[in-house]
Short mmCIF file of C-alpha atoms in Angstrom, two decimals:
data_model
loop_
_atom_site.label_atom_id
_atom_site.label_comp_id
_atom_site.label_asym_id
_atom_site.label_seq_id
_atom_site.Cartn_x
_atom_site.Cartn_y
_atom_site.Cartn_z
CA UNK A 729 43.46 16.81 34.69
CA UNK A 730 45.59 15.54 37.59
CA UNK A 731 44.38 18.56 39.67
CA UNK A 732 40.86 18.60 39.13
CA UNK A 733 41.16 14.73 40.57
CA UNK A 734 40.55 15.93 44.84
CA UNK A 735 37.52 17.66 43.64
CA UNK A 736 35.91 15.00 42.31
CA UNK A 737 37.11 12.95 45.18
CA UNK A 738 35.57 15.56 47.52
CA UNK A 739 32.80 16.88 45.41
CA UNK A 740 31.35 12.82 46.02
CA UNK A 741 32.15 12.98 49.88
CA UNK A 742 29.52 14.99 49.46
CA UNK A 743 27.27 14.11 47.94
CA UNK A 744 27.51 10.52 49.78
CA UNK A 745 27.59 12.07 53.32
CA UNK A 746 25.62 10.55 55.29
CA UNK A 747 22.48 11.18 56.89
CA UNK A 748 21.18 11.79 59.98
CA UNK A 749 21.22 8.75 62.56
CA UNK A 750 17.98 7.47 63.14
CA UNK A 751 16.30 9.56 66.84
CA UNK A 752 13.41 7.40 68.32
CA UNK A 753 11.93 8.81 71.81
CA UNK A 754 9.25 8.42 73.32
CA UNK A 755 5.76 10.24 73.47
CA UNK A 756 2.43 10.50 74.83
CA UNK A 757 2.51 6.15 75.01
CA UNK A 758 4.11 5.33 71.82
CA UNK A 759 7.88 5.49 70.33
CA UNK A 760 7.90 7.66 67.08
CA UNK A 761 11.23 6.66 65.36
CA UNK A 762 13.19 10.08 62.69
CA UNK A 763 15.96 11.37 61.70
CA UNK A 764 16.20 15.31 62.61
CA UNK A 765 18.30 16.57 59.16
CA UNK A 766 18.32 20.32 60.41
CA UNK A 767 17.79 22.66 57.81
CA UNK A 768 18.87 21.61 53.64
CA UNK A 769 20.00 18.18 54.79
CA UNK A 770 16.96 17.00 54.17
CA UNK A 771 16.58 17.45 50.42
CA UNK A 772 18.58 14.42 50.57
CA UNK A 773 16.86 12.34 52.42
CA UNK A 774 15.89 8.99 50.00
CA UNK A 775 12.16 10.47 50.14
CA UNK A 776 9.99 7.37 50.44
CA UNK A 777 12.19 6.92 53.58
CA UNK A 778 11.90 10.36 54.65
CA UNK A 779 8.09 10.02 54.15
CA UNK A 780 7.51 7.59 56.99
CA UNK A 781 9.63 9.37 59.04
CA UNK A 782 7.50 12.46 58.85
CA UNK A 783 4.16 10.47 58.68
CA UNK A 784 5.34 9.11 61.40
CA UNK A 785 6.54 13.02 63.24
CA UNK A 786 2.85 13.55 63.05
CA UNK A 787 0.90 10.18 64.27
CA UNK A 788 3.73 10.83 66.83
CA UNK A 789 1.58 14.77 67.11
CA UNK A 790 -1.10 13.51 67.15
CA UNK A 791 -1.32 11.20 69.44
CA UNK A 792 -0.11 13.64 72.41
CA UNK A 793 -2.81 15.96 71.64
CA UNK A 794 -5.09 13.13 71.91
CA UNK A 795 -4.02 12.59 75.20
CA UNK A 796 -4.13 15.66 75.81
CA UNK A 797 -7.18 16.12 75.42
CA UNK A 798 -10.54 17.46 77.54
CA UNK A 799 -10.53 20.78 79.00
CA UNK A 800 -13.27 19.61 82.53
CA UNK A 801 -11.03 19.96 85.50
CA UNK A 802 -12.22 16.14 86.16
CA UNK A 803 -10.38 15.06 84.11
CA UNK A 804 -6.97 16.24 85.25
CA UNK A 805 -6.02 14.70 88.91
CA UNK A 806 -2.88 15.69 89.83
CA UNK A 807 -1.53 12.36 88.56
CA UNK A 808 -2.88 13.33 84.56
CA UNK A 809 -1.08 16.43 84.56
CA UNK A 810 2.53 15.20 86.17
CA UNK A 811 2.37 12.75 83.29
CA UNK A 812 1.17 15.41 80.22
CA UNK A 813 4.51 17.58 81.78
CA UNK A 814 6.97 14.80 82.22
CA UNK A 815 6.86 14.44 78.12
CA UNK A 816 7.07 19.34 77.84
CA UNK A 817 11.01 17.58 77.04
CA UNK A 818 10.51 15.54 73.92
CA UNK A 819 7.39 16.92 72.81
CA UNK A 820 9.44 21.05 72.76
CA UNK A 821 12.70 17.76 70.61
CA UNK A 822 10.31 16.83 68.45
CA UNK A 823 8.85 20.08 67.35
CA UNK A 824 11.22 22.22 67.30
CA UNK A 825 13.05 19.46 64.70
CA UNK A 826 10.17 19.55 62.88
CA UNK A 827 9.53 22.41 62.36
CA UNK A 828 12.66 23.56 60.39
CA UNK A 829 12.97 19.74 58.72
CA UNK A 830 9.15 20.92 56.81
CA UNK A 831 9.85 24.15 56.52
CA UNK A 832 13.60 22.99 54.53
CA UNK A 833 11.54 19.97 52.96
CA UNK A 834 9.44 22.76 50.95
CA UNK A 835 12.79 23.47 49.19
CA UNK A 836 12.95 20.08 47.95
CA UNK A 837 12.68 18.63 44.61
CA UNK A 838 9.68 15.99 46.25
CA UNK A 839 8.45 18.86 48.96
CA UNK A 840 5.21 18.07 45.73
CA UNK A 841 5.22 14.58 44.84
CA UNK A 842 2.68 11.70 45.80
CA UNK A 843 1.71 12.13 49.45
CA UNK A 844 4.53 14.47 50.60
CA UNK A 845 1.43 17.37 49.76
CA UNK A 846 -0.57 15.82 52.24
CA UNK A 847 2.43 15.62 55.16
CA UNK A 848 3.69 18.32 54.60
CA UNK A 849 -0.25 20.72 55.04
CA UNK A 850 -0.89 18.57 58.43
CA UNK A 851 2.08 18.69 59.65
CA UNK A 852 2.22 22.45 60.33
CA UNK A 853 -1.76 21.60 61.61
CA UNK A 854 -0.06 19.72 64.06
CA UNK A 855 2.66 22.03 65.08
CA UNK A 856 -0.09 24.58 65.32
CA UNK A 857 -2.43 22.33 67.12
CA UNK A 858 -0.03 21.59 69.33
CA UNK A 859 1.06 25.33 70.56
CA UNK A 860 -2.19 25.92 70.80
CA UNK A 861 -2.85 23.27 73.22
CA UNK A 862 0.29 23.96 75.18
CA UNK A 863 -0.85 27.73 75.53
CA UNK A 864 -3.81 26.20 77.12
CA UNK A 865 -2.54 23.69 79.62
CA UNK A 866 -1.42 25.41 82.69
CA UNK A 867 -4.43 27.64 82.85
CA UNK A 868 -6.45 23.97 82.14
CA UNK A 869 -4.24 23.18 85.50
CA UNK A 870 -4.21 26.22 87.64
CA UNK A 871 -8.67 25.52 86.79
CA UNK A 872 -8.40 21.96 87.72
CA UNK A 873 -6.42 22.55 91.33
CA UNK A 874 -8.67 25.87 92.08
CA UNK A 875 -11.97 23.89 91.74
CA UNK A 876 -10.37 20.74 93.64
CA UNK A 877 -9.10 23.17 96.75
CA UNK A 878 -13.03 24.38 96.41
CA UNK A 879 -14.15 20.98 96.72
CA UNK A 880 -11.80 19.98 99.61
CA UNK A 881 -12.45 23.52 101.22
CA UNK A 882 -16.30 22.63 101.12
CA UNK A 883 -15.52 19.28 102.85
CA UNK A 884 -13.37 21.03 105.30
CA UNK A 885 -16.05 24.09 106.77
CA UNK A 886 -19.09 21.34 106.52
CA UNK A 887 -17.47 19.00 109.69
CA UNK A 888 -15.50 21.49 110.94
CA UNK A 889 -19.41 23.16 111.23
CA UNK A 890 -20.80 20.04 112.27
CA UNK A 891 -18.53 19.97 115.58
CA UNK A 892 -18.52 23.21 116.02
CA UNK A 893 -22.18 23.49 116.35
CA UNK A 894 -21.64 20.56 118.95
CA UNK A 895 -20.24 22.30 121.57
CA UNK A 896 -23.10 25.13 121.91
CA UNK A 897 -23.94 25.44 125.54
CA UNK A 898 -27.55 24.88 125.47
CA UNK A 899 -28.11 27.97 127.00
CA UNK A 900 -26.08 31.72 126.86
CA UNK A 901 -26.49 34.74 128.02
CA UNK A 902 -25.65 36.46 124.54
CA UNK A 903 -26.12 35.12 121.29
CA UNK A 904 -23.59 33.22 120.44
CA UNK A 905 -21.60 33.01 116.93
CA UNK A 906 -20.60 28.68 116.18
CA UNK A 907 -18.94 29.17 113.11
CA UNK A 908 -18.17 31.22 109.98
CA UNK A 909 -17.12 31.38 106.82
CA UNK A 910 -17.01 33.26 103.37
CA UNK A 911 -17.36 31.61 100.49
CA UNK A 912 -16.12 32.55 96.59
CA UNK A 913 -18.20 35.01 96.10
CA UNK A 914 -17.67 36.64 99.49
CA UNK A 915 -20.99 36.81 101.16
CA UNK A 916 -20.19 36.10 104.90
CA UNK A 917 -22.32 34.42 106.85
CA UNK A 918 -21.95 34.06 110.98
CA UNK A 919 -24.44 31.10 113.19
CA UNK A 920 -25.47 31.37 115.72
CA UNK A 921 -25.89 28.83 118.79
CA UNK A 922 -29.76 29.65 118.83
CA UNK A 923 -30.56 28.87 115.00
CA UNK A 924 -30.17 32.64 114.03
CA UNK A 925 -27.70 33.52 111.20
CA UNK A 926 -26.31 37.09 109.86
CA UNK A 927 -25.55 37.67 106.20
CA UNK A 928 -23.45 40.04 103.91
CA UNK A 929 -22.39 40.14 100.88
CA UNK A 930 -19.34 42.03 100.02
CA UNK A 931 -20.50 46.07 100.09
CA UNK A 932 -24.41 45.34 101.84
CA UNK A 933 -24.82 45.92 105.97
CA UNK A 934 -24.92 42.30 107.39
CA UNK A 935 -28.76 41.75 108.13
CA UNK A 936 -30.31 39.25 110.57
CA UNK A 937 -32.45 35.90 108.55
CA UNK A 938 -34.46 34.87 111.60
CA UNK A 939 -34.40 30.92 112.64
CA UNK A 940 -36.53 28.63 110.08
CA UNK A 941 -37.95 27.94 114.27
CA UNK A 942 -37.82 30.03 117.38
CA UNK A 943 -35.00 28.77 119.42
CA UNK A 944 -35.59 28.88 123.47
CA UNK A 945 -33.59 32.02 123.86
CA UNK A 946 -33.42 35.48 122.15
CA UNK A 947 -32.42 38.19 122.20
CA UNK A 948 -32.06 41.62 120.00
CA UNK A 949 -31.28 42.54 116.95
CA UNK A 950 -28.69 44.84 118.08
CA UNK A 951 -27.82 42.71 119.64
CA UNK A 952 -27.01 39.91 117.23
CA UNK A 953 -24.93 42.30 115.40
CA UNK A 954 -22.43 43.41 117.81
CA UNK A 955 -22.31 39.96 118.29
CA UNK A 956 -20.31 39.45 114.38
CA UNK A 957 -18.59 42.76 114.99
CA UNK A 958 -17.09 41.24 117.54
CA UNK A 959 -16.24 37.81 116.15
CA UNK A 960 -12.43 37.61 115.19
CA UNK A 961 -11.94 37.95 111.79
CA UNK A 962 -9.45 35.79 111.50
CA UNK A 963 -12.21 32.83 112.42
CA UNK A 964 -13.80 33.13 109.36
CA UNK A 965 -13.44 30.51 107.45
CA UNK A 966 -12.50 31.85 103.63
CA UNK A 967 -13.78 29.89 100.84
CA UNK A 968 -9.85 30.05 97.99
CA UNK A 969 -9.75 31.50 95.06
CA UNK A 970 -12.52 31.43 92.57
CA UNK A 971 -11.18 29.66 89.20
CA UNK A 972 -9.93 30.86 86.32
CA UNK A 973 -12.94 31.36 83.98
#
């Protein structure tokens, strides 16, 4: 009987192990407080308190999904991208620990007790939704940045074109290109001081476009096309790459 005492004491000590300390993280504008059980020990938890903690984590994931929602490039400013990215490490931790706890919970005696079946199902749904959304975000960021670059380029060439047009001389002995650009579909346009323009598609040849009103000075088509061919390629303003589909 005396020899068995240490085993009884040891068993009692194991049965009353201290639970993991409460952990509080901040995600998507609010605190989430829970215990990271880290495996089968979740079955030792007080079921009433554990249900509240798992529900709190589910709520945090749902809140993150809401704050990371929206697919329009205009919704993803650099400040918003930075805000969502600032939560990445916290989200990693929460997803990792919540996944382990929910998987371990399935083996607990109270796994199907009132409330638990729902919190497990909802937790699995949210974890899947978070994973999918995180995979989408990189492309959304890329698309939003590409659209902003395209808009900035377009504003810039409009200003450059207006400034270049003011440099046109009143008369010129030969056709003079004052501005040229290539859009994001690969179409290149050369603008001449007398109102004529030349356009070329990626697979086509240069085509002369007549001005709506004739200028004071006209040249032959060959002269315009020669001017286009001799125009430095480095001076053709090219649009940024189009945003990913």
